[in-house]
PDB file of C-alpha atoms in Angstrom:
ATOM      1  CA  MET P 994      35.709  57.183  16.237  1.00  0.00           C
ATOM      2  CA  ALA P 995      34.737  60.208  14.188  1.00  0.00           C
ATOM      3  CA  ILE P 996      34.341  59.369  10.526  1.00  0.00           C
ATOM      4  CA  PRO P 997      36.146  61.854   8.306  1.00  0.00           C
ATOM      5  CA  HIS P 998      33.745  63.758   6.117  1.00  0.00           C
ATOM      6  CA  ALA P 999      34.783  63.482   2.491  1.00  0.00           C
ATOM      7  CA  ARG P1000      35.862  66.488   0.542  1.00  0.00           C
ATOM      8  CA  SER P1001      35.549  66.305  -3.223  1.00  0.00           C
ATOM      9  CA  GLY P1002      38.988  65.843  -4.758  1.00  0.00           C
ATOM     10  CA  GLU P1003      40.287  64.099  -1.667  1.00  0.00           C
ATOM     11  CA  SER P1004      42.994  61.488  -2.365  1.00  0.00           C
ATOM     12  CA  ILE P1005      43.274  58.447  -0.065  1.00  0.00           C
ATOM     13  CA  ASP P1006      45.951  55.761   0.191  1.00  0.00           C
ATOM     14  CA  VAL P1007      44.448  52.280  -0.268  1.00  0.00           C
ATOM     15  CA  ARG P1008      47.678  50.389  -0.938  1.00  0.00           C
ATOM     16  CA  PRO P1009      48.362  47.165   0.970  1.00  0.00           C
ATOM     17  CA  LEU P1010      49.458  47.774   4.556  1.00  0.00           C
ATOM     18  CA  GLY P1011      52.059  44.990   4.327  1.00  0.00           C
ATOM     19  CA  ASP P1012      54.180  44.846   7.490  1.00  0.00           C
ATOM     20  CA  ARG P1013      51.801  47.284   9.224  1.00  0.00           C
ATOM     21  CA  LEU P1014      48.803  44.970   8.798  1.00  0.00           C
ATOM     22  CA  SER P1015      49.289  43.059  12.085  1.00  0.00           C
ATOM     23  CA  GLY P1016      48.981  46.282  14.118  1.00  0.00           C
ATOM     24  CA  ALA P1017      46.227  47.872  12.048  1.00  0.00           C
ATOM     25  CA  HIS P1018      42.521  48.244  12.763  1.00  0.00           C
ATOM     26  CA  THR P1019      39.427  48.720  10.639  1.00  0.00           C
ATOM     27  CA  VAL P1020      39.052  52.398   9.763  1.00  0.00           C
ATOM     28  CA  ALA P1021      36.382  54.469   8.045  1.00  0.00           C
ATOM     29  CA  LEU P1022      38.220  56.247   5.235  1.00  0.00           C
ATOM     30  CA  PHE P1023      35.403  58.661   4.560  1.00  0.00           C
ATOM     31  CA  LYS P1024      31.680  59.170   4.565  1.00  0.00           C
ATOM     32  CA  SER P1025      29.857  61.420   2.121  1.00  0.00           C
ATOM     33  CA  ASP P1026      26.213  61.979   1.264  1.00  0.00           C
ATOM     34  CA  GLU P1027      25.927  58.830  -0.824  1.00  0.00           C
ATOM     35  CA  LEU P1028      28.935  56.668   0.056  1.00  0.00           C
ATOM     36  CA  GLU P1029      30.851  55.287   2.981  1.00  0.00           C
ATOM     37  CA  VAL P1030      34.262  53.754   2.323  1.00  0.00           C
ATOM     38  CA  VAL P1031      35.914  51.608   4.984  1.00  0.00           C
ATOM     39  CA  ARG P1032      39.213  49.748   5.103  1.00  0.00           C
ATOM     40  CA  LEU P1033      38.307  46.515   6.861  1.00  0.00           C
ATOM     41  CA  VAL P1034      41.226  44.871   8.690  1.00  0.00           C
ATOM     42  CA  LEU P1035      40.815  41.266   9.851  1.00  0.00           C
ATOM     43  CA  LEU P1036      43.709  39.237  11.217  1.00  0.00           C
ATOM     44  CA  ALA P1037      43.897  35.509  10.386  1.00  0.00           C
ATOM     45  CA  GLY P1038      41.038  33.591  11.958  1.00  0.00           C
ATOM     46  CA  LYS P1039      39.081  36.680  12.982  1.00  0.00           C
ATOM     47  CA  SER P1040      35.588  37.227  11.658  1.00  0.00           C
ATOM     48  CA  LEU P1041      32.667  39.569  11.265  1.00  0.00           C
ATOM     49  CA  PRO P1042      29.412  37.799  12.140  1.00  0.00           C
ATOM     50  CA  PRO P1043      26.644  37.848   9.534  1.00  0.00           C
ATOM     51  CA  HIS P1044      25.082  41.281   9.182  1.00  0.00           C
ATOM     52  CA  LYS P1045      23.420  43.410   6.504  1.00  0.00           C
ATOM     53  CA  VAL P1046      23.077  47.025   5.450  1.00  0.00           C
ATOM     54  CA  PRO P1047      20.349  48.644   3.335  1.00  0.00           C
ATOM     55  CA  GLY P1048      22.612  49.851   0.506  1.00  0.00           C
ATOM     56  CA  GLU P1049      24.587  47.992  -2.128  1.00  0.00           C
ATOM     57  CA  ILE P1050      28.214  47.122  -1.333  1.00  0.00           C
ATOM     58  CA  THR P1051      31.439  46.240  -3.033  1.00  0.00           C
ATOM     59  CA  ILE P1052      34.153  44.411  -1.080  1.00  0.00           C
ATOM     60  CA  GLN P1053      37.591  44.571  -2.681  1.00  0.00           C
ATOM     61  CA  CYS P1054      40.339  42.460  -1.110  1.00  0.00           C
ATOM     62  CA  ILE P1055      43.543  44.523  -0.905  1.00  0.00           C
ATOM     63  CA  GLU P1056      45.815  41.912   0.672  1.00  0.00           C
ATOM     64  CA  GLY P1057      45.535  38.536   2.341  1.00  0.00           C
ATOM     65  CA  ARG P1058      42.524  36.273   1.855  1.00  0.00           C
ATOM     66  CA  ILE P1059      38.968  36.505   3.122  1.00  0.00           C
ATOM     67  CA  ASP P1060      35.941  34.280   2.888  1.00  0.00           C
ATOM     68  CA  VAL P1061      32.694  36.179   2.437  1.00  0.00           C
ATOM     69  CA  THR P1062      29.651  34.009   3.077  1.00  0.00           C
ATOM     70  CA  VAL P1063      26.551  35.325   1.342  1.00  0.00           C
ATOM     71  CA  GLU P1064      23.272  33.549   2.048  1.00  0.00           C
ATOM     72  CA  GLY P1065      25.103  30.296   2.778  1.00  0.00           C
ATOM     73  CA  THR P1066      27.477  30.456  -0.199  1.00  0.00           C
ATOM     74  CA  SER P1067      31.184  30.998   0.426  1.00  0.00           C
ATOM     75  CA  HIS P1068      33.235  33.374  -1.767  1.00  0.00           C
ATOM     76  CA  VAL P1069      36.999  33.417  -1.247  1.00  0.00           C
ATOM     77  CA  LEU P1070      38.631  36.701  -2.240  1.00  0.00           C
ATOM     78  CA  GLY P1071      42.363  37.255  -2.667  1.00  0.00           C
ATOM     79  CA  ALA P1072      44.121  40.533  -3.409  1.00  0.00           C
ATOM     80  CA  GLY P1073      42.525  42.291  -6.375  1.00  0.00           C
ATOM     81  CA  GLN P1074      39.206  40.465  -6.270  1.00  0.00           C
ATOM     82  CA  LEU P1075      36.002  42.404  -5.799  1.00  0.00           C
ATOM     83  CA  LEU P1076      32.622  41.123  -4.663  1.00  0.00           C
ATOM     84  CA  PHE P1077      29.312  42.899  -5.296  1.00  0.00           C
ATOM     85  CA  LEU P1078      26.462  42.553  -2.796  1.00  0.00           C
ATOM     86  CA  ARG P1079      22.935  43.848  -3.099  1.00  0.00           C
ATOM     87  CA  GLY P1080      21.451  45.791  -0.239  1.00  0.00           C
ATOM     88  CA  ASP P1081      19.905  43.916   2.679  1.00  0.00           C
ATOM     89  CA  VAL P1082      21.791  40.720   1.853  1.00  0.00           C
ATOM     90  CA  PRO P1083      23.183  39.063   5.002  1.00  0.00           C
ATOM     91  CA  HIS P1084      26.927  38.419   4.760  1.00  0.00           C
ATOM     92  CA  GLY P1085      29.661  37.341   7.135  1.00  0.00           C
ATOM     93  CA  VAL P1086      33.437  37.603   6.677  1.00  0.00           C
ATOM     94  CA  VAL P1087      36.260  35.349   7.936  1.00  0.00           C
ATOM     95  CA  ALA P1088      39.952  36.084   7.367  1.00  0.00           C
ATOM     96  CA  LEU P1089      41.621  32.929   5.996  1.00  0.00           C
ATOM     97  CA  GLU P1090      44.871  34.930   6.120  1.00  0.00           C
ATOM     98  CA  SER P1091      45.372  38.324   7.720  1.00  0.00           C
ATOM     99  CA  ALA P1092      43.748  40.696   5.271  1.00  0.00           C
ATOM    100  CA  SER P1093      42.593  44.187   4.496  1.00  0.00           C
ATOM    101  CA  ALA P1094      39.711  45.020   2.180  1.00  0.00           C
ATOM    102  CA  LEU P1095      38.135  48.154   0.795  1.00  0.00           C
ATOM    103  CA  VAL P1096      34.402  48.171   1.526  1.00  0.00           C
ATOM    104  CA  THR P1097      32.282  50.690  -0.396  1.00  0.00           C
ATOM    105  CA  ILE P1098      28.711  51.095   0.830  1.00  0.00           C
ATOM    106  CA  VAL P1099      25.910  53.075  -0.811  1.00  0.00           C
ATOM    107  CA  LEU P1100      24.142  55.086   1.892  1.00  0.00           C
ATOM    108  CA  HIS P1101      20.389  55.401   1.910  1.00  0.00           C
ATOM    109  CA  LYS P1102      19.119  58.688   3.209  1.00  0.00           C
TER     110      LYS P1102
ATOM    111  CA  MET U 205      28.557  47.089 -25.554  1.00  0.00           C
ATOM    112  CA  ALA U 206      26.097  45.446 -23.185  1.00  0.00           C
ATOM    113  CA  ILE U 207      26.880  46.163 -19.552  1.00  0.00           C
ATOM    114  CA  PRO U 208      26.782  43.005 -17.459  1.00  0.00           C
ATOM    115  CA  HIS U 209      24.036  43.124 -14.888  1.00  0.00           C
ATOM    116  CA  ALA U 210      25.453  42.422 -11.463  1.00  0.00           C
ATOM    117  CA  ARG U 211      24.448  39.383  -9.500  1.00  0.00           C
ATOM    118  CA  SER U 212      24.831  39.564  -5.768  1.00  0.00           C
ATOM    119  CA  GLY U 213      27.824  37.515  -4.691  1.00  0.00           C
ATOM    120  CA  GLU U 214      29.585  38.045  -8.022  1.00  0.00           C
ATOM    121  CA  SER U 215      33.387  38.088  -7.800  1.00  0.00           C
ATOM    122  CA  ILE U 216      35.345  40.234 -10.282  1.00  0.00           C
ATOM    123  CA  ASP U 217      39.072  40.415 -11.024  1.00  0.00           C
ATOM    124  CA  VAL U 218      40.394  43.956 -10.571  1.00  0.00           C
ATOM    125  CA  ARG U 219      44.108  43.124 -10.395  1.00  0.00           C
ATOM    126  CA  PRO U 220      46.534  45.132 -12.537  1.00  0.00           C
ATOM    127  CA  LEU U 221      46.448  44.125 -16.216  1.00  0.00           C
ATOM    128  CA  GLY U 222      50.236  44.376 -16.462  1.00  0.00           C
ATOM    129  CA  ASP U 223      51.469  43.198 -19.877  1.00  0.00           C
ATOM    130  CA  ARG U 224      47.879  43.120 -21.157  1.00  0.00           C
ATOM    131  CA  LEU U 225      47.332  46.813 -20.472  1.00  0.00           C
ATOM    132  CA  SER U 226      48.552  48.050 -23.867  1.00  0.00           C
ATOM    133  CA  GLY U 227      45.885  46.008 -25.685  1.00  0.00           C
ATOM    134  CA  ALA U 228      43.088  46.617 -23.204  1.00  0.00           C
ATOM    135  CA  HIS U 229      40.054  48.887 -23.407  1.00  0.00           C
ATOM    136  CA  THR U 230      37.762  50.526 -20.885  1.00  0.00           C
ATOM    137  CA  VAL U 231      35.117  48.042 -19.791  1.00  0.00           C
ATOM    138  CA  ALA U 232      31.998  48.251 -17.624  1.00  0.00           C
ATOM    139  CA  LEU U 233      32.472  45.552 -14.991  1.00  0.00           C
ATOM    140  CA  PHE U 234      28.896  45.662 -13.822  1.00  0.00           C
ATOM    141  CA  LYS U 235      25.846  47.801 -13.314  1.00  0.00           C
ATOM    142  CA  SER U 236      23.326  47.270 -10.550  1.00  0.00           C
ATOM    143  CA  ASP U 237      20.407  49.293  -9.213  1.00  0.00           C
ATOM    144  CA  GLU U 238      22.633  51.696  -7.271  1.00  0.00           C
ATOM    145  CA  LEU U 239      26.163  51.277  -8.644  1.00  0.00           C
ATOM    146  CA  GLU U 240      28.103  51.144 -11.866  1.00  0.00           C
ATOM    147  CA  VAL U 241      31.695  49.916 -11.734  1.00  0.00           C
ATOM    148  CA  VAL U 242      34.013  50.501 -14.707  1.00  0.00           C
ATOM    149  CA  ARG U 243      37.635  49.626 -15.329  1.00  0.00           C
ATOM    150  CA  LEU U 244      38.951  52.707 -17.124  1.00  0.00           C
ATOM    151  CA  VAL U 245      41.929  52.038 -19.386  1.00  0.00           C
ATOM    152  CA  LEU U 246      43.918  55.018 -20.667  1.00  0.00           C
ATOM    153  CA  LEU U 247      47.216  54.606 -22.499  1.00  0.00           C
ATOM    154  CA  ALA U 248      49.976  57.146 -21.888  1.00  0.00           C
ATOM    155  CA  GLY U 249      49.009  60.592 -23.144  1.00  0.00           C
ATOM    156  CA  LYS U 250      45.377  59.706 -23.763  1.00  0.00           C
ATOM    157  CA  SER U 251      42.648  61.609 -21.979  1.00  0.00           C
ATOM    158  CA  LEU U 252      38.993  61.855 -21.094  1.00  0.00           C
ATOM    159  CA  PRO U 253      37.728  65.401 -21.635  1.00  0.00           C
ATOM    160  CA  PRO U 254      36.026  67.107 -18.687  1.00  0.00           C
ATOM    161  CA  HIS U 255      32.614  65.638 -17.947  1.00  0.00           C
ATOM    162  CA  LYS U 256      30.330  65.068 -14.993  1.00  0.00           C
ATOM    163  CA  VAL U 257      27.759  62.595 -13.715  1.00  0.00           C
ATOM    164  CA  PRO U 258      24.970  63.143 -11.175  1.00  0.00           C
ATOM    165  CA  GLY U 259      26.158  60.593  -8.606  1.00  0.00           C
ATOM    166  CA  GLU U 260      29.188  60.476  -6.368  1.00  0.00           C
ATOM    167  CA  ILE U 261      32.287  58.702  -7.664  1.00  0.00           C
ATOM    168  CA  THR U 262      35.443  57.051  -6.447  1.00  0.00           C
ATOM    169  CA  ILE U 263      38.388  56.665  -8.816  1.00  0.00           C
ATOM    170  CA  GLN U 264      40.994  54.141  -7.665  1.00  0.00           C
ATOM    171  CA  CYS U 265      44.197  53.909  -9.691  1.00  0.00           C
ATOM    172  CA  ILE U 266      45.081  50.224 -10.193  1.00  0.00           C
ATOM    173  CA  GLU U 267      48.296  50.679 -12.186  1.00  0.00           C
ATOM    174  CA  GLY U 268      50.192  53.426 -13.999  1.00  0.00           C
ATOM    175  CA  ARG U 269      49.597  57.083 -13.236  1.00  0.00           C
ATOM    176  CA  ILE U 270      46.689  59.411 -14.016  1.00  0.00           C
ATOM    177  CA  ASP U 271      46.049  63.083 -13.493  1.00  0.00           C
ATOM    178  CA  VAL U 272      42.463  63.874 -12.533  1.00  0.00           C
ATOM    179  CA  THR U 273      41.644  67.550 -12.883  1.00  0.00           C
ATOM    180  CA  VAL U 274      38.735  68.604 -10.702  1.00  0.00           C
ATOM    181  CA  GLU U 275      37.485  72.171 -11.056  1.00  0.00           C
ATOM    182  CA  GLY U 276      40.926  73.339 -12.180  1.00  0.00           C
ATOM    183  CA  THR U 277      42.907  71.461  -9.531  1.00  0.00           C
ATOM    184  CA  SER U 278      45.138  68.582 -10.602  1.00  0.00           C
ATOM    185  CA  HIS U 279      45.315  65.351  -8.577  1.00  0.00           C
ATOM    186  CA  VAL U 280      47.941  62.805  -9.582  1.00  0.00           C
ATOM    187  CA  LEU U 281      47.031  59.221  -8.638  1.00  0.00           C
ATOM    188  CA  GLY U 282      49.415  56.274  -8.668  1.00  0.00           C
ATOM    189  CA  ALA U 283      48.545  52.637  -7.986  1.00  0.00           C
ATOM    190  CA  GLY U 284      46.586  52.292  -4.757  1.00  0.00           C
ATOM    191  CA  GLN U 285      45.401  55.881  -4.527  1.00  0.00           C
ATOM    192  CA  LEU U 286      41.704  56.636  -4.480  1.00  0.00           C
ATOM    193  CA  LEU U 287      39.981  59.931  -5.224  1.00  0.00           C
ATOM    194  CA  PHE U 288      36.466  60.844  -4.087  1.00  0.00           C
ATOM    195  CA  LEU U 289      34.325  63.155  -6.232  1.00  0.00           C
ATOM    196  CA  ARG U 290      30.938  64.600  -5.376  1.00  0.00           C
ATOM    197  CA  GLY U 291      28.177  64.312  -7.930  1.00  0.00           C
ATOM    198  CA  ASP U 292      27.944  66.890 -10.714  1.00  0.00           C
ATOM    199  CA  VAL U 293      31.588  67.906 -10.292  1.00  0.00           C
ATOM    200  CA  PRO U 294      33.309  68.341 -13.688  1.00  0.00           C
ATOM    201  CA  HIS U 295      36.472  66.252 -13.962  1.00  0.00           C
ATOM    202  CA  GLY U 296      38.883  65.311 -16.717  1.00  0.00           C
ATOM    203  CA  VAL U 297      41.494  62.545 -16.754  1.00  0.00           C
ATOM    204  CA  VAL U 298      44.888  62.341 -18.469  1.00  0.00           C
ATOM    205  CA  ALA U 299      47.155  59.274 -18.362  1.00  0.00           C
ATOM    206  CA  LEU U 300      50.664  60.374 -17.389  1.00  0.00           C
ATOM    207  CA  GLU U 301      51.647  56.714 -17.824  1.00  0.00           C
ATOM    208  CA  SER U 302      49.490  53.963 -19.306  1.00  0.00           C
ATOM    209  CA  ALA U 303      47.036  53.219 -16.546  1.00  0.00           C
ATOM    210  CA  SER U 304      43.934  51.410 -15.442  1.00  0.00           C
ATOM    211  CA  ALA U 305      41.590  52.624 -12.740  1.00  0.00           C
ATOM    212  CA  LEU U 306      38.498  51.312 -11.007  1.00  0.00           C
ATOM    213  CA  VAL U 307      35.689  53.863 -11.248  1.00  0.00           C
ATOM    214  CA  THR U 308      32.688  53.345  -8.943  1.00  0.00           C
ATOM    215  CA  ILE U 309      29.665  55.549  -9.676  1.00  0.00           C
ATOM    216  CA  VAL U 310      26.512  55.907  -7.582  1.00  0.00           C
ATOM    217  CA  LEU U 311      23.527  55.767  -9.929  1.00  0.00           C
ATOM    218  CA  HIS U 312      20.595  58.089  -9.434  1.00  0.00           C
ATOM    219  CA  LYS U 313      17.281  56.600 -10.369  1.00  0.00           C
TER     220      LYS U 313
END
């Protein structure tokens, strides 16, 4: 999948998907020089195995409920909760309910 | 105002303020090595004059309605709309309705 290259002044819809969530997939919203912004979609019970990236991250739950496990500690996020992660910190995600989340990643050049 | 220093795995409430919006103020949610995240609060008719920062920015409207003017072009954001801005791009903000917005700024060391 080609990641759209961000244009300055670009406006993006990050509202809950609601009824469309069950048929949705994770999508890269844009990538710029310094940032990548992804809408993560995880249906109930699905997971992302532990992984890490060099840059700092925020994970903002848009809808549903996810459990983000960071170095063995579980953090449950509902809609409107945001988690900050330092770079290179291993984290895994499990959807406790079908969920979408905005993931903002600082890119290291 | 001291800006809270982010701890990895920190969870932050970014839900709409709703009834509390009229008495709320802009607050820095956290600052880390690479990111600063602010909840901007602007009551109807209030504005931020044009300014710029070195790092890239996303502005996500949480509630209400704001007009972000970027190099002379107006972008109206309602709840759940996100705007990407390159670094060093002058932008001004006017609240068309009382609003709060999540502003994520990449910090340059």
